[in-house]
Amino acid sequence: SILSIEAGVVGYMTWWGVNLDGIALINLIMCIGFSVDFSAHICYHYMSEENKSPEERISSSLYALGLPIVQGALSTILGVFGLAFAPSYVYVTFFKMVFLVIFLGAAHGLILLPVLLSLFGPGSCSSGEDNKSEAISCYRLTPQLSIAPVTVYGTREDKCCVVQRITHQSRSPMQKPRGADLAGIENLGYDGR
């Protein structure tokens, strides 16, 4: 995604009349940092959604980050828009390149990257039931949990289960479980039934 954005910026620089000089090269190096921004947020949110199909992950990622990406792109472009009318080559070049990298970065983050993740992302190449985890509520005596109700997440392939303590604290629906709620990973002999 970063290489594609940079290639797009270099291509549109030629079309927009920006010469490849020292000012443009400094801006290209700076634009690498801008190009990471939107793609990194979409990828991180996609990977943090667990036990969901790739379509559900993308839908959740775009729902959570679509509007903030559009707002961030528009505010950045509006912030540098005044430089387009400055009587200085440095300022005009800076505006053109920042505009290009923000526009192409937002397009990659909102259009290209979700399509690529749905086609080639984690979980997209396996069949539906093989990659879904099953949740089983049980009581198990372990030294860490004593006799506490737990939820066991396991897969049929590796028979390895993640044990999560069920807490009955009042949480808001938006708050995720804390890392302290996880009791650990252990082989419980789960046979997939």
mmCIF file of C-alpha atoms in Angstrom:
data_model
loop_
_atom_site.group_PDB
_atom_site.id
_atom_site.type_symbol
_atom_site.label_atom_id
_atom_site.label_comp_id
_atom_site.label_asym_id
_atom_site.label_seq_id
_atom_site.Cartn_x
_atom_site.Cartn_y
_atom_site.Cartn_z
ATOM 1 C CA SER A 1 0.000 0.000 0.000
ATOM 2 C CA ILE A 2 2.832 2.395 0.873
ATOM 3 C CA LEU A 3 4.688 1.647 -2.364
ATOM 4 C CA SER A 4 1.491 2.034 -4.368
ATOM 5 C CA ILE A 5 0.738 5.411 -2.779
ATOM 6 C CA GLU A 6 4.286 6.640 -3.376
ATOM 7 C CA ALA A 7 4.187 5.445 -7.002
ATOM 8 C CA GLY A 8 0.882 7.276 -7.440
ATOM 9 C CA VAL A 9 2.333 10.448 -5.964
ATOM 10 C CA VAL A 10 5.380 10.306 -8.265
ATOM 11 C CA GLY A 11 3.136 9.656 -11.285
ATOM 12 C CA TYR A 12 0.735 12.491 -10.509
ATOM 13 C CA MET A 13 3.668 14.819 -9.760
ATOM 14 C CA THR A 14 4.654 14.547 -13.413
ATOM 15 C CA TRP A 15 1.082 15.125 -14.556
ATOM 16 C CA TRP A 16 0.708 18.128 -12.213
ATOM 17 C CA GLY A 17 3.990 19.753 -13.302
ATOM 18 C CA VAL A 18 6.088 19.158 -10.172
ATOM 19 C CA ASN A 19 9.756 18.561 -11.021
ATOM 20 C CA LEU A 20 11.734 15.885 -9.205
ATOM 21 C CA ASP A 21 14.113 18.246 -7.382
ATOM 22 C CA GLY A 22 15.354 18.545 -3.805
ATOM 23 C CA ILE A 23 12.115 20.043 -2.487
ATOM 24 C CA ALA A 24 10.052 17.258 -4.060
ATOM 25 C CA LEU A 25 12.391 14.547 -2.723
ATOM 26 C CA ILE A 26 12.153 15.911 0.823
ATOM 27 C CA ASN A 27 8.367 15.947 0.487
ATOM 28 C CA LEU A 28 8.379 12.372 -0.886
ATOM 29 C CA ILE A 29 10.279 11.145 2.159
ATOM 30 C CA MET A 30 7.871 12.982 4.436
ATOM 31 C CA CYS A 31 4.904 11.560 2.518
ATOM 32 C CA ILE A 32 5.954 8.016 3.414
ATOM 33 C CA GLY A 33 4.866 8.775 6.972
ATOM 34 C CA PHE A 34 1.523 10.160 5.792
ATOM 35 C CA SER A 35 0.880 7.133 3.577
ATOM 36 C CA VAL A 36 1.187 4.721 6.517
ATOM 37 C CA ASP A 37 -1.511 6.447 8.555
ATOM 38 C CA PHE A 38 -4.841 5.367 7.060
ATOM 39 C CA SER A 39 -3.706 1.901 5.988
ATOM 40 C CA ALA A 40 -2.271 1.117 9.420
ATOM 41 C CA HIS A 41 -5.513 2.013 11.173
ATOM 42 C CA ILE A 42 -7.636 -0.165 8.873
ATOM 43 C CA CYS A 43 -5.219 -3.113 9.162
ATOM 44 C CA TYR A 44 -4.996 -2.843 12.955
ATOM 45 C CA HIS A 45 -8.762 -2.750 13.399
ATOM 46 C CA TYR A 46 -9.181 -5.637 10.931
ATOM 47 C CA MET A 47 -6.696 -7.789 12.850
ATOM 48 C CA SER A 48 -8.147 -6.888 16.270
ATOM 49 C CA GLU A 49 -11.576 -8.239 15.298
ATOM 50 C CA GLU A 50 -11.414 -11.891 16.339
ATOM 51 C CA ASN A 51 -13.826 -14.783 15.730
ATOM 52 C CA LYS A 52 -15.405 -13.039 12.730
ATOM 53 C CA SER A 53 -15.432 -13.716 9.015
ATOM 54 C CA PRO A 54 -13.338 -11.447 6.765
ATOM 55 C CA GLU A 55 -16.499 -9.706 5.518
ATOM 56 C CA GLU A 56 -17.605 -8.960 9.090
ATOM 57 C CA ARG A 57 -14.105 -7.725 9.956
ATOM 58 C CA ILE A 58 -14.037 -5.337 6.995
ATOM 59 C CA SER A 59 -17.547 -4.127 7.679
ATOM 60 C CA SER A 60 -16.663 -3.449 11.303
ATOM 61 C CA SER A 61 -13.404 -1.718 10.346
ATOM 62 C CA LEU A 62 -15.035 0.557 7.795
ATOM 63 C CA TYR A 63 -17.926 1.321 10.146
ATOM 64 C CA ALA A 64 -15.543 2.289 12.946
ATOM 65 C CA LEU A 65 -12.894 4.078 10.870
ATOM 66 C CA GLY A 66 -14.558 5.210 7.634
ATOM 67 C CA LEU A 67 -15.830 8.550 8.878
ATOM 68 C CA PRO A 68 -12.675 9.373 10.919
ATOM 69 C CA ILE A 69 -10.506 8.683 7.858
ATOM 70 C CA VAL A 70 -12.662 10.952 5.685
ATOM 71 C CA GLN A 71 -12.629 13.655 8.355
ATOM 72 C CA GLY A 72 -8.856 13.387 8.821
ATOM 73 C CA ALA A 73 -8.232 13.555 5.082
ATOM 74 C CA LEU A 74 -10.534 16.550 4.581
ATOM 75 C CA SER A 75 -9.130 18.454 7.547
ATOM 76 C CA THR A 76 -5.551 17.887 6.386
ATOM 77 C CA ILE A 77 -6.351 18.995 2.838
ATOM 78 C CA LEU A 78 -8.204 22.063 4.142
ATOM 79 C CA GLY A 79 -5.243 22.811 6.421
ATOM 80 C CA VAL A 80 -2.783 22.998 3.535
ATOM 81 C CA PHE A 81 -5.224 24.442 0.976
ATOM 82 C CA GLY A 82 -4.021 27.980 1.604
ATOM 83 C CA LEU A 83 -0.533 27.007 0.457
ATOM 84 C CA ALA A 84 -1.855 26.434 -3.076
ATOM 85 C CA PHE A 85 -2.206 30.179 -3.567
ATOM 86 C CA ALA A 86 1.132 31.196 -2.050
ATOM 87 C CA PRO A 87 3.617 32.920 -4.382
ATOM 88 C CA SER A 88 6.377 30.474 -3.443
ATOM 89 C CA TYR A 89 7.400 27.311 -5.328
ATOM 90 C CA VAL A 90 8.181 25.510 -2.056
ATOM 91 C CA TYR A 91 4.702 26.098 -0.633
ATOM 92 C CA VAL A 92 2.876 25.165 -3.824
ATOM 93 C CA THR A 93 4.948 21.994 -4.191
ATOM 94 C CA PHE A 94 4.264 21.089 -0.566
ATOM 95 C CA PHE A 95 0.514 21.562 -1.080
ATOM 96 C CA LYS A 96 0.434 19.476 -4.257
ATOM 97 C CA MET A 97 2.342 16.588 -2.730
ATOM 98 C CA VAL A 98 0.471 16.554 0.577
ATOM 99 C CA PHE A 99 -2.821 16.719 -1.324
ATOM 100 C CA LEU A 100 -1.773 13.765 -3.477
ATOM 101 C CA VAL A 101 -0.576 11.585 -0.614
ATOM 102 C CA ILE A 102 -3.623 12.288 1.562
ATOM 103 C CA PHE A 103 -6.069 11.696 -1.290
ATOM 104 C CA LEU A 104 -4.341 8.501 -2.428
ATOM 105 C CA GLY A 105 -3.845 7.296 1.164
ATOM 106 C CA ALA A 106 -7.534 7.751 1.979
ATOM 107 C CA ALA A 107 -8.518 6.012 -1.271
ATOM 108 C CA HIS A 108 -6.222 3.095 -0.461
ATOM 109 C CA GLY A 109 -7.461 2.871 3.128
ATOM 110 C CA LEU A 110 -11.156 3.064 2.260
ATOM 111 C CA ILE A 111 -11.305 1.245 -1.088
ATOM 112 C CA LEU A 112 -8.243 -0.769 -2.114
ATOM 113 C CA LEU A 113 -7.087 -2.156 1.232
ATOM 114 C CA PRO A 114 -10.506 -3.516 2.326
ATOM 115 C CA VAL A 115 -10.840 -5.301 -1.016
ATOM 116 C CA LEU A 116 -7.349 -6.806 -0.695
ATOM 117 C CA LEU A 117 -7.987 -7.876 2.896
ATOM 118 C CA SER A 118 -11.252 -9.557 1.922
ATOM 119 C CA LEU A 119 -9.497 -11.471 -0.861
ATOM 120 C CA PHE A 120 -6.123 -12.257 0.714
ATOM 121 C CA GLY A 121 -6.388 -11.359 4.422
ATOM 122 C CA PRO A 122 -6.216 -13.793 7.338
ATOM 123 C CA GLY A 123 -9.157 -16.198 7.309
ATOM 124 C CA SER A 124 -10.212 -15.441 3.736
ATOM 125 C CA CYS A 125 -8.744 -18.586 2.163
ATOM 126 C CA SER A 126 -10.217 -21.213 4.499
ATOM 127 C CA SER A 127 -13.739 -22.573 4.523
ATOM 128 C CA GLY A 128 -16.354 -21.089 6.837
ATOM 129 C CA GLU A 129 -16.571 -23.639 9.651
ATOM 130 C CA ASP A 130 -12.916 -24.586 9.847
ATOM 131 C CA ASN A 131 -11.705 -21.158 10.908
ATOM 132 C CA LYS A 132 -14.494 -20.301 13.344
ATOM 133 C CA SER A 133 -13.868 -20.785 17.014
ATOM 134 C CA GLU A 134 -16.457 -22.351 19.250
ATOM 135 C CA ALA A 135 -17.356 -20.987 22.652
ATOM 136 C CA ILE A 136 -18.200 -23.400 25.433
ATOM 137 C CA SER A 137 -19.191 -22.355 28.941
ATOM 138 C CA CYS A 138 -17.914 -24.732 31.578
ATOM 139 C CA TYR A 139 -16.590 -25.043 35.104
ATOM 140 C CA ARG A 140 -12.991 -26.217 35.319
ATOM 141 C CA LEU A 141 -10.739 -26.495 38.328
ATOM 142 C CA THR A 142 -7.369 -24.913 37.602
ATOM 143 C CA PRO A 143 -4.846 -23.411 39.998
ATOM 144 C CA GLN A 144 -5.294 -19.955 38.469
ATOM 145 C CA LEU A 145 -9.083 -19.923 38.377
ATOM 146 C CA SER A 146 -10.111 -22.144 41.318
ATOM 147 C CA ILE A 147 -13.769 -22.980 40.657
ATOM 148 C CA ALA A 148 -14.745 -19.986 38.590
ATOM 149 C CA PRO A 149 -17.047 -19.990 35.586
ATOM 150 C CA VAL A 150 -14.954 -19.691 32.427
ATOM 151 C CA THR A 151 -15.534 -19.508 28.712
ATOM 152 C CA VAL A 152 -13.328 -21.748 26.609
ATOM 153 C CA TYR A 153 -12.511 -20.724 23.037
ATOM 154 C CA GLY A 154 -10.979 -23.490 20.972
ATOM 155 C CA THR A 155 -10.459 -24.644 17.448
ATOM 156 C CA ARG A 156 -10.765 -28.147 16.101
ATOM 157 C CA GLU A 157 -7.406 -28.112 14.355
ATOM 158 C CA ASP A 158 -5.044 -27.492 17.248
ATOM 159 C CA LYS A 159 -7.266 -28.504 20.198
ATOM 160 C CA CYS A 160 -5.772 -25.611 22.119
ATOM 161 C CA CYS A 161 -8.127 -23.519 24.177
ATOM 162 C CA VAL A 162 -8.017 -19.981 25.528
ATOM 163 C CA VAL A 163 -9.674 -19.789 28.914
ATOM 164 C CA GLN A 164 -11.404 -16.527 29.741
ATOM 165 C CA ARG A 165 -12.820 -15.759 33.150
ATOM 166 C CA ILE A 166 -16.476 -14.735 33.129
ATOM 167 C CA THR A 167 -16.784 -11.583 35.155
ATOM 168 C CA HIS A 168 -20.120 -10.307 36.290
ATOM 169 C CA GLN A 169 -19.031 -6.690 36.611
ATOM 170 C CA SER A 170 -21.158 -4.053 34.992
ATOM 171 C CA ARG A 171 -19.390 -2.873 31.851
ATOM 172 C CA SER A 172 -20.526 -0.587 29.151
ATOM 173 C CA PRO A 173 -21.169 -2.391 25.835
ATOM 174 C CA MET A 174 -18.302 -0.513 24.185
ATOM 175 C CA GLN A 175 -15.702 -1.568 26.762
ATOM 176 C CA LYS A 176 -13.644 -4.619 25.847
ATOM 177 C CA PRO A 177 -12.538 -7.213 28.426
ATOM 178 C CA ARG A 178 -9.278 -6.362 30.152
ATOM 179 C CA GLY A 179 -6.161 -8.435 29.666
ATOM 180 C CA ALA A 180 -6.416 -9.494 33.310
ATOM 181 C CA ASP A 181 -9.590 -11.393 32.449
ATOM 182 C CA LEU A 182 -7.564 -13.869 30.402
ATOM 183 C CA ALA A 183 -6.390 -16.782 32.475
ATOM 184 C CA GLY A 184 -3.985 -18.240 29.927
ATOM 185 C CA ILE A 185 -3.631 -20.788 27.187
ATOM 186 C CA GLU A 186 -3.589 -24.453 27.970
ATOM 187 C CA ASN A 187 -4.350 -27.743 26.283
ATOM 188 C CA LEU A 188 -7.616 -28.945 27.749
ATOM 189 C CA GLY A 189 -7.966 -32.002 25.551
ATOM 190 C CA TYR A 190 -10.822 -30.415 23.611
ATOM 191 C CA ASP A 191 -11.969 -32.949 21.020
ATOM 192 C CA GLY A 192 -14.034 -30.608 18.850
ATOM 193 C CA ARG A 193 -17.536 -31.812 19.762
#
